[in-house]
mmCIF file of C-alpha atoms in Angstrom:
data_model
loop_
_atom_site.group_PDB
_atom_site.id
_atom_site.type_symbol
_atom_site.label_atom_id
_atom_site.label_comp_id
_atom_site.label_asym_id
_atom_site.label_seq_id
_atom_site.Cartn_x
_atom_site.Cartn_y
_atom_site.Cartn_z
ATOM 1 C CA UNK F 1 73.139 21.777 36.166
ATOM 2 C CA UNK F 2 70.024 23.006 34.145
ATOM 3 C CA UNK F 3 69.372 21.375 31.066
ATOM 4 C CA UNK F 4 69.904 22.730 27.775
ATOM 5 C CA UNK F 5 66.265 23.214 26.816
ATOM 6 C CA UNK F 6 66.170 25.308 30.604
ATOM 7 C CA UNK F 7 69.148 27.544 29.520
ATOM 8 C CA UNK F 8 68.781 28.948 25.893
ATOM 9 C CA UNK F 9 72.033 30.989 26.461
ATOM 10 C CA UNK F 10 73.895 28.452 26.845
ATOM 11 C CA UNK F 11 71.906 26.107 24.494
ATOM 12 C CA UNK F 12 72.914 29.247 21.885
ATOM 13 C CA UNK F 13 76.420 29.010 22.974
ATOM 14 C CA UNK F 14 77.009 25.045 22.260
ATOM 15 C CA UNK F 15 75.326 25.584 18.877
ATOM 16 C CA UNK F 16 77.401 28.922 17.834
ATOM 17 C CA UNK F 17 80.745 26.269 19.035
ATOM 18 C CA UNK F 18 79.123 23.627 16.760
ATOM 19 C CA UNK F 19 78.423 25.689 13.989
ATOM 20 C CA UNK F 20 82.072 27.402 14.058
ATOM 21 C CA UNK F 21 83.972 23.822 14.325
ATOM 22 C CA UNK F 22 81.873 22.839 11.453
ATOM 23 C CA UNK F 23 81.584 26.635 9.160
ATOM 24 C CA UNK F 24 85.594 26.896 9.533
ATOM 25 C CA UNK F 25 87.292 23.189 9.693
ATOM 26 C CA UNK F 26 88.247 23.866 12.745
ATOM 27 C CA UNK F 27 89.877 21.076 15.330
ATOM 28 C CA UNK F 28 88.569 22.139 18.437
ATOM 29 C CA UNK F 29 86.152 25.847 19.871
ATOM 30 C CA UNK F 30 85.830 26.328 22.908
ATOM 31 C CA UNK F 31 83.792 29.498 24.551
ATOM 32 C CA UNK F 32 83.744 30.672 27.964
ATOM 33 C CA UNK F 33 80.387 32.011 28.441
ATOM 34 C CA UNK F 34 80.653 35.596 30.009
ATOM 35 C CA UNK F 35 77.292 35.400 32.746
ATOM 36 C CA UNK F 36 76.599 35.140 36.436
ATOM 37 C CA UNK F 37 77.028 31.349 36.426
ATOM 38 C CA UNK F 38 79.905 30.694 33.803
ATOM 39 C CA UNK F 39 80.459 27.880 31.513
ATOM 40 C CA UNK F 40 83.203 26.537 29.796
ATOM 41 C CA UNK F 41 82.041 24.648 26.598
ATOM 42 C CA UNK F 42 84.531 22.551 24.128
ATOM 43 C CA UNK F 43 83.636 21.155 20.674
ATOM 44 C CA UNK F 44 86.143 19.056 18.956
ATOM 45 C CA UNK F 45 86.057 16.810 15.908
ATOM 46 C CA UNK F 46 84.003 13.589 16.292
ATOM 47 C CA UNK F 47 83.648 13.623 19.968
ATOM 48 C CA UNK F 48 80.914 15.114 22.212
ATOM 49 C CA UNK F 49 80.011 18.618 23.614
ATOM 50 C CA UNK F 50 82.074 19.000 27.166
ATOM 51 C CA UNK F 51 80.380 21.664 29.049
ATOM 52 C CA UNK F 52 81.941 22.673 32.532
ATOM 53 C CA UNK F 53 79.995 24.929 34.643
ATOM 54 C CA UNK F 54 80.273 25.650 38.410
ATOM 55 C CA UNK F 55 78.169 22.714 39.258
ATOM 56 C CA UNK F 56 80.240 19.865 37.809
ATOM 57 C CA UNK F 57 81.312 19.076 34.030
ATOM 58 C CA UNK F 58 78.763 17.151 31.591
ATOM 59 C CA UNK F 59 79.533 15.443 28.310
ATOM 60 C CA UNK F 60 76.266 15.941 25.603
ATOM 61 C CA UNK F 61 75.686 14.432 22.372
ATOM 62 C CA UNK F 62 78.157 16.108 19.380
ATOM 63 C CA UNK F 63 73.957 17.408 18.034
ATOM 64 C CA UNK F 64 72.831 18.939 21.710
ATOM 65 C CA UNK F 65 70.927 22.168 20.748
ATOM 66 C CA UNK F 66 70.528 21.180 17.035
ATOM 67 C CA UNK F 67 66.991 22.600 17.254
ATOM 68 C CA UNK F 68 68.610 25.904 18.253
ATOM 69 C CA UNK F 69 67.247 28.508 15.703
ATOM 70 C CA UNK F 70 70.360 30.466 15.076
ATOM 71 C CA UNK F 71 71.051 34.108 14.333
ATOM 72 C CA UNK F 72 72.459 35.392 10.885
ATOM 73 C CA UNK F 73 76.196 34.408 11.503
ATOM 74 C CA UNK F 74 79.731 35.618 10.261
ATOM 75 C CA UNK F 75 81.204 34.197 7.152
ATOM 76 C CA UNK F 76 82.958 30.955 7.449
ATOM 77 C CA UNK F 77 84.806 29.417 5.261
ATOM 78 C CA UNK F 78 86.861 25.905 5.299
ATOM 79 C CA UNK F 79 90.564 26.945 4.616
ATOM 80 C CA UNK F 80 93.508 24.263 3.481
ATOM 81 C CA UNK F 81 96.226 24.087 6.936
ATOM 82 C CA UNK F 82 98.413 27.186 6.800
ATOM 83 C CA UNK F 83 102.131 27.512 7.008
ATOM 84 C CA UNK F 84 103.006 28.889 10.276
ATOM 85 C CA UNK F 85 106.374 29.967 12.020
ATOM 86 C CA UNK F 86 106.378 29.820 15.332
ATOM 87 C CA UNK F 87 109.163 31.928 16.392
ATOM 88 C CA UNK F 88 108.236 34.907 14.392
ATOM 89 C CA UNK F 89 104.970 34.879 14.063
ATOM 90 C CA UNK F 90 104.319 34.563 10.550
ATOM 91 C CA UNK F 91 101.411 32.624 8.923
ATOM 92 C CA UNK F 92 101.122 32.159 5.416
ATOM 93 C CA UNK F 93 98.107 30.616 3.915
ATOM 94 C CA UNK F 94 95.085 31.926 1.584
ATOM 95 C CA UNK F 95 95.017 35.284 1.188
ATOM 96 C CA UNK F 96 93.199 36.856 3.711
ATOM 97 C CA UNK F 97 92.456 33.510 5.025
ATOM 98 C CA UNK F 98 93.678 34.419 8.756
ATOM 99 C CA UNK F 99 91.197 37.628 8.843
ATOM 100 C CA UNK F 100 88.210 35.851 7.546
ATOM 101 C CA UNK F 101 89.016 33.285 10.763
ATOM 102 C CA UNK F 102 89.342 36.083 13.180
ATOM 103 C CA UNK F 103 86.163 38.568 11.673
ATOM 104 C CA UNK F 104 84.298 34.633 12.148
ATOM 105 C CA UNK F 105 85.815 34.124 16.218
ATOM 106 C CA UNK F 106 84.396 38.013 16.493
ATOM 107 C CA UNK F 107 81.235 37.265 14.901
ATOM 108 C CA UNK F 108 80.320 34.556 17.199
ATOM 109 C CA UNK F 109 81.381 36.666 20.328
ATOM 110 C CA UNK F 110 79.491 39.351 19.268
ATOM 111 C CA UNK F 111 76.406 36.993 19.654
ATOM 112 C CA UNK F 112 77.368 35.953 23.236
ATOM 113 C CA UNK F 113 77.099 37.623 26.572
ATOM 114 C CA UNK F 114 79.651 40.150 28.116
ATOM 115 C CA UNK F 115 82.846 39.608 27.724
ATOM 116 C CA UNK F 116 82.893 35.803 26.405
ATOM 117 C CA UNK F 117 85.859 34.776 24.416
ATOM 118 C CA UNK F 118 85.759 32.556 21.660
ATOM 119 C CA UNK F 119 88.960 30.100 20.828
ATOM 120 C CA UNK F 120 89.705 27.470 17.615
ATOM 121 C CA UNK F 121 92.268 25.720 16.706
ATOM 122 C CA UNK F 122 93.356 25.184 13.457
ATOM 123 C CA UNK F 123 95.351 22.669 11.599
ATOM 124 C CA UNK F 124 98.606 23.995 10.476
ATOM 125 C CA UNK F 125 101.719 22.688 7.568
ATOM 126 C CA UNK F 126 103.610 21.991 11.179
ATOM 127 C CA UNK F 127 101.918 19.128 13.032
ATOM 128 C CA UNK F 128 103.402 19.896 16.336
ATOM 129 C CA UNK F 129 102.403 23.971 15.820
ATOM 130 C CA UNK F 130 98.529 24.265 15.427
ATOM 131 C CA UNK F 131 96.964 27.766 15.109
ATOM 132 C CA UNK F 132 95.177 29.011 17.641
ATOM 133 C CA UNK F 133 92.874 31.874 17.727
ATOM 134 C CA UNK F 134 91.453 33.766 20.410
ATOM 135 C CA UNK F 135 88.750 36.481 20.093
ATOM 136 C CA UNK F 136 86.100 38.843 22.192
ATOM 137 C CA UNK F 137 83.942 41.640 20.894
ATOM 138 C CA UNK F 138 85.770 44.773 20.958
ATOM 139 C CA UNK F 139 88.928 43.589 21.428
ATOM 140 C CA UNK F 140 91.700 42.645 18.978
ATOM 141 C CA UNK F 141 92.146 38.744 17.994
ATOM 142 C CA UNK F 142 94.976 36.626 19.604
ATOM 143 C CA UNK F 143 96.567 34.100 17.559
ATOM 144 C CA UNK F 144 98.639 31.777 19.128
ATOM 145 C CA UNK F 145 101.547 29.746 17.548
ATOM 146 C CA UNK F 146 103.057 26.867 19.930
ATOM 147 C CA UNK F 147 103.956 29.222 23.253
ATOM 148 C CA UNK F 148 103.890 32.576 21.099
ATOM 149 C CA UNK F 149 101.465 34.749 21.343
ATOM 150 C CA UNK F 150 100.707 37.632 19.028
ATOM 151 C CA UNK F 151 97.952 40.278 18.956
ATOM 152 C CA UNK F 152 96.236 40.341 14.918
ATOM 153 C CA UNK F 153 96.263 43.752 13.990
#
């Protein structure tokens, strides 16, 4: 596995899931980076970088790519837990709170390779239902509610 310093794409990409855990209160990113050699990075709250690429999985510091000088990104904004329903698919919260999220997940894909896809989840009113969002450029957002899954208009 190639350092981060020897990889600025992926340097970019653990920065961009550092910057959108932080920008949008989110619990946990994670990005799979769209390129010849794949990576799987994951960013949660308190608790290191996991990057998992073909050759093996490595845990870095929660401030790996720090230095990274980052482009002009999306709005993000922290939002208070929204009210979700599960079974319908409804999620009440700030107005336009749930766009903003999606336009940010879009953003940040927008700055990545191909077709890499961009998650968070979010806290929710419903401990055991968090809200998860799903997003690649050019493509409609997925949010997901427990096992539902709905496509955001």
């Amino acid at each position: 596995m190639t350092e981060l310093a020897d990889d600025p794409v992926l340097a970019l990409a653990v920065a961009l899931a550092r910057e959108l855990l932080h920008g949008t209160g989110a619990l946990t990113v994670s990005i799979a980076l769209h390129r010849a050699e794949p990576a799987l990075i994951n960013c949660a709250r308190l608790r290191g970088i996991v990057v998992r690429e073909v050759a093996g999985e490595r845990e870095l510091p929660h401030d790996a790519a720090a230095t990274v000088a980052l482009p002009d990104l999306p709005l993000m904004r922290r939002l208070p837990p929204m009210d979700v329903d599960a079974l319908t698919g409804e999620v009440t919260g700030v107005i336009g709170g749930l766009d903003m999220l999606a336009q940010a997940l879009h953003g940040i894909a927008e700055l990545l390779p191909g077709a890499s896809v961009v998650a968070a989840e979010y806290e929710t009113t419903d401990s055991d239902v968090p809200l998860g969002l799903a997003a690649r450029s050019g493509e409609p957002a997925v949010v997901l509610l427990g096992e539902q899954e709905f496509e955001l208009g």
